[in-house]
Amino acid sequence: MEILIYIFAILSVLFAINMLIQKKMINVALSLLGCMVSIAVLFIYLYATFVGMLQLIVYAGSVMVLFLIIITLLDPFGKIKYTFTSRLWTFFVSIIGLIFGLLLYVIYGSEKKVEAINSSHFSIKALSDRLFTIYLLPFEVISILILVGIIGSIYFGKKNLTDGDEDENNA
Amino acid sequence: MSTKSLIYVSFLPEIILGAFALLIMCVDPFLKKREKVFSTIISIFAIVVAFISNLLFLSRDASLITFNGMIYFDFYSNLLRGLFLLIGFLVSLFAFKYIEREDLFPGEFSSLLLFALIGMDLMAISANLIMTFIGLEILSMSTYILAGFKRKNLKSNESALKYFILGGVSSAILLYGISFLYGFTGTLSYRGIANVLSKGSGFIGSPLLFLGMGMILVGFGFKIALAPFHVWTPDVYEGAPTVVSGFMSVGPKAAGYAALLRIVFQIFPFTLPLWRELFVYSAILTMLIGNLGAIIQKNVKRLLGYSSIAHAGYMLLGIIAADVMGMSGIIFYLFAYLFMNLGAFGVISIFEGKGEKFVTIDDYRGIGFKYPQLTFPLSIFLLSLAGIPLTAGFVGKFVLFGAALMENHMGLVLIAILASLISVYYYLKVIVYMFMKSPIIEGEEIEVRYSGVALFSVLVCAFFVLYLGLFPSYLLNLSKEAVVFLGI
């Protein structure tokens, strides 16, 4: 079983890199899907079954479907292609390398090691217990955030924002 | 008061704002074009009601944590909430005619403004990092949309898109930092983290903690436009609708400072020496970049964008001083900045005319004595921003610089004074253009139309700038009373 975690960890990184170097949008989306699924497997392996399933359902499932719909709407024949200049590449690789090095230094350099949290925290019962007691307010307030997002997408997405009044005048 | 009712009382203004925002969304579709003003009136009414409920239930002597350790109910919350509601009130007054002139949508504007106010409130009263983050996101999401509120204007679109992408990255960094802190301490509440950190000295020097706190600082530094995270500011202020630029220059900045003060002094009181150095460099950079950048600007909105970067730098001096005087100086300065900057943006929004045509300094030539009821208040705002005595800006700077000086930051204070001397040049330039230059073509000054509401709110701002400049002690005492709850 130990070997599985390494396989999926490496797979998730490879998919992530592939996502960056692919030229067609559909391939980028599929690589993202591969990355999400590999991470979900890692969660499940760490006994965080619920988080793993959420990752599969929400990200690999619904979010991916949205991505695919948008791609088919915007670019049905796969005409849009990305071009990466070598300067851009060096820029990205150096930034990512910098952050990665910093993280390695921080995680291995700190005296207090991060301990694994008891896996019983991850059960659905424990999760819902917390969600509806301690974290009730943030959970409810997020609805405002979503509402604001909806207002924004309607506001920017609608072609004509006219009032009934104006339509009558035009007609 | 029973604990159960206390919970609702501590959160009452936000509930009111949210309820009225929903009411606006329900009412607005049924209004005819010329009745749309009604939505703005509802939002002003909501803000007034929330302000009254905030005044009715003050918590002046005790700091309570309600909603399962999610929000603080103390005087700091009360005072900052009052500040935010004032911002909302004045912005709605300025927006009253502006929206009609630019042919925008009052319903969406008012409800988004109310939601943004809820986000700001949550940032100031939150006692838990997850709550702070959600507040920040509600505020940011509303401001992204407001920045691009002129859907058919390319500059407005550019402004919204830039703000959205950079803001998204900064939020991600902030959240990453929060997750580091959670992994390190196993809790998200301010008190919980402070408890864990106070237990062992081994915690303090840990790179993990350093990285987490650093990322949180980057996130907030973006919101309050500290250098080197300020690059978005001038472009976004220039492109956004003027009233929204005014809101963005005072609203997110005040909320960011409110949350940052809580985080720095309630979570990390022991680690402050580690951060002071970083704050000092950031403050120097911010003040110099803001003021030097503003000198060469021709567009008044861009000019005020750079000046708002500089003012974020002055306020940082209060955190560096890290005592009661410095903290209360920040809160006083936020109030002063609210009146002077919002007032200045209000006058600009009147002068620019339909379609925001007249926004360069050259357009302001020779209008000084033609519209004294607007140019004199604008001069007061600009003099106050420059820090001339008898205005609120002077008192604010005096308290902040004095606090830093008492903690032996001589060099920093010298740089701050030098920076504000530079700022006198570009603020005075606008005044000189208004009063002493004649228009490029004789008799071709801009035509100014204004409504009574806009004039009233300009005069209110001017009155408070002068009032706070002459009699600052009442507000200063309130600020001192409030910052005691930060546990300095």
Coordinates of N, CA, C and O in Angstrom, one line a residue, chain A residues 99 102-103 105-107 109-112 114-115 117 130 132-139 141-142 144-145 147-149 151-163 165-166 168, chain B residues 11 22 25 32-34 36 67-68 70-71 104-105 108 111-112 115 118 122 128 130-131 134 137-138 141-142 144-145 148-149 151-152 176 180 182-184 188 202-203 206-208 211:
Chain A
I99 N 9.5 29.1 -4.5 CA 8.5 28.8 -3.5 C 8.7 27.4 -3.0 O 8.6 27.2 -1.8
L102 N 11.6 27.3 -0.6 CA 11.2 27.9 0.6 C 10.4 27.0 1.5 O 10.6 26.8 2.7
L103 N 9.4 26.3 0.8 CA 8.6 25.4 1.6 C 9.4 24.2 2.2 O 9.2 23.8 3.3
Y105 N 12.5 24.2 2.9 CA 13.3 24.7 4.0 C 12.5 24.9 5.3 O 12.9 24.5 6.4
V106 N 11.3 25.4 5.1 CA 10.4 25.7 6.2 C 10.0 24.4 6.9 O 10.0 24.2 8.1
I107 N 9.5 23.4 6.1 CA 9.0 22.2 6.7 C 10.1 21.4 7.3 O 9.9 20.8 8.4
G109 N 13.0 22.6 8.2 CA 13.8 23.4 9.1 C 13.2 23.7 10.5 O 13.9 24.0 11.4
S110 N 11.8 23.5 10.6 CA 11.2 23.8 11.9 C 11.4 22.7 12.9 O 11.4 21.5 12.6
E111 N 11.6 23.2 14.1 CA 11.9 22.2 15.2 C 10.6 21.4 15.5 O 10.7 20.2 15.8
K112 N 9.5 22.1 15.6 CA 8.3 21.4 15.9 C 7.7 20.8 14.6 O 7.4 21.5 13.6
V114 N 5.1 19.0 12.2 CA 3.6 18.9 12.1 C 3.1 17.5 12.4 O 3.6 16.6 11.8
E115 N 2.2 17.4 13.3 CA 1.7 16.1 13.6 C 0.4 15.8 12.8 O -0.3 16.7 12.5
I117 N -3.2 14.8 12.2 CA -4.4 15.0 13.1 C -5.1 13.6 13.1 O -5.2 12.9 12.1
R130 N -19.2 19.9 13.7 CA -18.5 21.2 13.8 C -19.2 22.2 12.9 O -19.3 23.4 13.2
F132 N -22.2 22.6 12.1 CA -23.4 23.2 12.5 C -23.4 23.7 14.0 O -24.4 24.0 14.6
T133 N -22.2 23.6 14.6 CA -22.1 24.2 15.9 C -21.0 25.4 15.9 O -21.4 26.5 15.8
I134 N -19.8 25.0 15.9 CA -18.7 26.1 16.0 C -18.7 26.9 14.7 O -18.6 28.1 14.8
Y135 N -18.7 26.2 13.6 CA -18.5 26.9 12.3 C -19.9 27.3 11.7 O -19.9 27.5 10.4
L136 N -20.9 27.4 12.5 CA -22.2 27.7 11.9 C -22.2 29.1 11.2 O -22.7 29.3 10.1
L137 N -21.7 30.1 11.9 CA -21.7 31.5 11.4 C -21.0 31.6 10.1 O -21.5 32.1 9.1
P138 N -19.7 31.1 10.0 CA -19.0 31.2 8.7 C -19.8 30.5 7.6 O -19.9 30.9 6.5
F139 N -20.3 29.3 8.0 CA -21.0 28.5 7.0 C -22.2 29.2 6.5 O -22.5 29.2 5.2
V141 N -22.6 32.6 6.6 CA -22.2 33.8 5.9 C -21.7 33.6 4.5 O -21.8 34.5 3.7
I142 N -21.2 32.4 4.3 CA -20.7 32.1 2.9 C -21.8 32.3 1.9 O -21.6 32.6 0.8
I144 N -23.8 34.7 1.7 CA -23.7 36.0 1.1 C -22.7 36.1 0.0 O -22.9 36.7 -1.0
L145 N -21.5 35.5 0.3 CA -20.5 35.5 -0.7 C -21.0 34.9 -2.0 O -20.7 35.5 -3.1
L147 N -24.0 34.7 -3.0 CA -25.0 35.6 -3.6 C -24.3 36.8 -4.3 O -24.7 37.1 -5.5
V148 N -23.3 37.3 -3.7 CA -22.5 38.4 -4.4 C -22.0 37.9 -5.7 O -22.0 38.6 -6.7
G149 N -21.4 36.7 -5.7 CA -20.9 36.1 -6.9 C -22.0 36.0 -8.0 O -21.7 36.3 -9.2
I151 N -24.8 37.8 -8.3 CA -25.1 39.1 -8.8 C -24.1 39.5 -9.8 O -24.4 40.0 -10.9
G152 N -22.8 39.3 -9.5 CA -21.7 39.7 -10.4 C -21.8 39.0 -11.7 O -21.7 39.6 -12.8
S153 N -22.0 37.7 -11.7 CA -22.0 37.0 -13.0 C -23.2 37.3 -13.8 O -23.1 37.4 -15.0
I154 N -24.3 37.6 -13.2 CA -25.5 38.0 -13.9 C -25.2 39.4 -14.5 O -25.5 39.7 -15.7
Y155 N -24.7 40.3 -13.7 CA -24.5 41.7 -14.1 C -23.5 41.7 -15.3 O -23.8 42.5 -16.2
F156 N -22.4 40.9 -15.2 CA -21.5 41.0 -16.3 C -21.9 40.1 -17.5 O -21.5 40.4 -18.7
G157 N -22.6 39.1 -17.2 CA -22.9 38.1 -18.3 C -24.1 38.5 -19.2 O -24.1 38.2 -20.3
K158 N -25.1 39.2 -18.6 CA -26.3 39.5 -19.4 C -26.0 40.5 -20.5 O -25.3 41.5 -20.3
K159 N -26.5 40.3 -21.6 CA -26.2 41.2 -22.7 C -26.9 42.6 -22.6 O -26.2 43.6 -22.7
N160 N -28.2 42.6 -22.4 CA -28.8 43.8 -22.2 C -29.5 43.9 -20.9 O -30.4 43.1 -20.6
L161 N -29.1 44.9 -20.1 CA -29.7 45.1 -18.8 C -30.7 46.3 -19.0 O -30.3 47.4 -18.7
T162 N -31.9 46.0 -19.5 CA -32.8 47.1 -19.7 C -34.0 46.9 -18.8 O -34.3 45.8 -18.3
D163 N -34.7 48.0 -18.5 CA -35.9 47.9 -17.7 C -37.1 47.7 -18.6 O -37.1 48.0 -19.8
D165 N -39.6 49.4 -18.7 CA -39.9 50.8 -19.2 C -39.3 51.0 -20.6 O -40.0 51.4 -21.5
E166 N -38.0 50.7 -20.7 CA -37.3 51.0 -21.9 C -37.8 50.2 -23.1 O -37.9 50.7 -24.2
E168 N -40.7 49.1 -23.6 CA -41.9 49.6 -24.1 C -41.7 50.8 -25.1 O -42.3 50.9 -26.1
Chain B
F11 N -24.4 41.0 16.6 CA -24.3 40.8 15.2 C -25.5 41.5 14.5 O -25.7 41.4 13.3
L22 N -31.1 42.3 0.8 CA -32.1 41.4 0.1 C -33.3 42.1 -0.3 O -33.9 41.8 -1.3
M25 N -32.9 43.9 -3.4 CA -32.9 43.0 -4.6 C -34.3 42.5 -5.0 O -34.6 42.2 -6.1
K32 N -39.9 51.3 -11.8 CA -39.7 51.8 -13.1 C -38.5 52.6 -13.1 O -37.9 53.0 -12.1
K33 N -38.0 53.0 -14.3 CA -36.7 53.6 -14.5 C -36.6 54.9 -13.6 O -35.5 55.0 -12.9
R34 N -37.6 55.7 -13.5 CA -37.4 57.0 -12.8 C -37.6 56.7 -11.3 O -37.3 57.6 -10.5
K36 N -36.1 54.3 -9.7 CA -35.0 53.4 -9.3 C -34.2 54.1 -8.1 O -33.6 53.4 -7.3
F67 N -21.1 33.9 19.3 CA -21.2 33.0 18.2 C -20.2 31.9 18.2 O -19.4 31.7 17.2
N68 N -20.0 31.2 19.3 CA -19.1 30.1 19.4 C -17.6 30.5 19.1 O -16.9 29.8 18.4
M70 N -16.7 33.1 17.4 CA -16.4 33.6 16.0 C -16.3 35.1 16.0 O -15.5 35.6 15.2
I71 N -17.0 35.9 16.8 CA -16.9 37.3 16.7 C -16.7 38.0 18.0 O -17.2 37.5 19.1
L104 N -26.3 54.1 -14.7 CA -25.9 52.8 -14.2 C -27.1 52.2 -13.4 O -28.2 52.8 -13.5
F105 N -26.9 51.2 -12.6 CA -28.1 50.5 -12.0 C -28.0 50.7 -10.5 O -27.2 50.0 -9.8
E108 N -28.4 47.2 -8.1 CA -27.2 46.4 -7.9 C -26.2 47.1 -7.1 O -25.6 46.6 -6.2
S111 N -27.2 47.2 -3.3 CA -27.1 46.0 -2.6 C -25.6 45.5 -2.5 O -25.2 45.0 -1.5
L112 N -24.8 45.7 -3.6 CA -23.4 45.3 -3.5 C -22.7 46.2 -2.4 O -21.8 45.6 -1.7
F115 N -23.5 44.7 0.9 CA -22.8 43.4 1.1 C -21.3 43.7 1.4 O -20.7 43.1 2.3
I118 N -21.0 44.6 5.0 CA -21.1 43.4 5.8 C -19.7 42.8 5.9 O -19.2 42.4 6.9
L122 N -17.3 42.2 9.2 CA -16.9 40.9 9.6 C -15.4 40.9 9.8 O -14.9 40.2 10.7
N128 N -11.8 34.8 14.5 CA -11.4 33.6 13.9 C -10.9 33.8 12.5 O -11.5 34.5 11.8
I130 N -10.9 32.1 9.9 CA -11.8 31.7 8.8 C -12.9 32.7 8.5 O -13.2 33.1 7.4
M131 N -13.3 33.3 9.7 CA -14.3 34.4 9.6 C -13.7 35.6 8.9 O -14.3 36.2 8.0
I134 N -13.5 35.0 5.2 CA -14.8 35.1 4.5 C -15.2 36.6 4.4 O -15.7 37.0 3.3
E137 N -13.3 38.1 1.6 CA -13.7 37.7 0.3 C -15.0 38.4 -0.1 O -15.2 38.7 -1.3
I138 N -16.0 38.5 0.9 CA -17.2 39.2 0.6 C -16.9 40.6 0.1 O -17.4 41.1 -0.9
M141 N -15.1 40.5 -3.4 CA -15.9 40.1 -4.5 C -16.9 41.3 -4.8 O -17.0 41.6 -6.0
S142 N -17.4 42.0 -3.8 CA -18.3 43.1 -4.1 C -17.5 44.2 -4.8 O -18.0 44.9 -5.7
Y144 N -14.8 44.0 -6.6 CA -14.4 43.6 -8.0 C -15.6 44.0 -8.9 O -15.4 44.6 -10.0
I145 N -16.8 43.6 -8.5 CA -17.9 43.9 -9.4 C -18.2 45.4 -9.5 O -18.4 46.0 -10.6
G148 N -15.9 47.2 -11.9 CA -16.3 47.1 -13.3 C -17.7 47.5 -13.6 O -18.3 46.9 -14.5
F149 N -18.3 48.4 -12.8 CA -19.7 48.6 -12.8 C -20.1 49.2 -14.1 O -21.3 49.1 -14.5
R151 N -20.3 48.7 -17.4 CA -20.0 47.4 -18.2 C -19.5 47.8 -19.6 O -18.8 47.0 -20.2
K152 N -19.9 48.9 -20.2 CA -19.5 49.2 -21.6 C -18.3 50.0 -21.7 O -17.9 50.5 -22.8
Y176 N -3.3 30.3 2.1 CA -2.2 29.4 2.2 C -1.5 29.7 3.6 O -1.2 28.8 4.3
F180 N -1.1 27.3 6.9 CA 0.1 27.0 7.7 C 0.0 27.2 9.2 O 0.4 26.4 10.0
Y182 N -2.8 27.0 10.8 CA -3.6 26.0 11.3 C -2.8 24.7 11.5 O -3.0 24.0 12.5
G183 N -2.0 24.4 10.5 CA -1.2 23.2 10.7 C -0.2 23.3 11.8 O 0.1 22.3 12.5
F184 N 0.2 24.5 12.1 CA 1.2 24.7 13.1 C 0.6 24.6 14.5 O 1.1 24.0 15.5
L188 N -7.9 27.8 14.7 CA -8.0 29.0 13.8 C -8.4 30.3 14.6 O -8.4 31.3 14.1
G202 N 10.0 27.9 21.9 CA 10.5 27.2 20.7 C 9.6 27.5 19.5 O 10.1 27.4 18.3
F203 N 8.4 28.0 19.8 CA 7.5 28.2 18.7 C 7.9 29.5 17.9 O 7.7 29.6 16.7
S206 N 10.2 29.6 14.8 CA 10.0 28.6 13.8 C 9.8 29.2 12.4 O 9.0 30.1 12.3
P207 N 10.5 28.7 11.4 CA 10.2 29.2 10.1 C 8.8 29.0 9.6 O 8.3 29.8 8.8
L208 N 8.2 27.9 10.1 CA 6.8 27.6 9.6 C 5.8 28.8 10.0 O 5.0 29.3 9.2
L211 N 6.6 31.8 8.0 CA 6.1 31.8 6.6 C 4.6 32.1 6.6 O 4.0 32.8 5.8

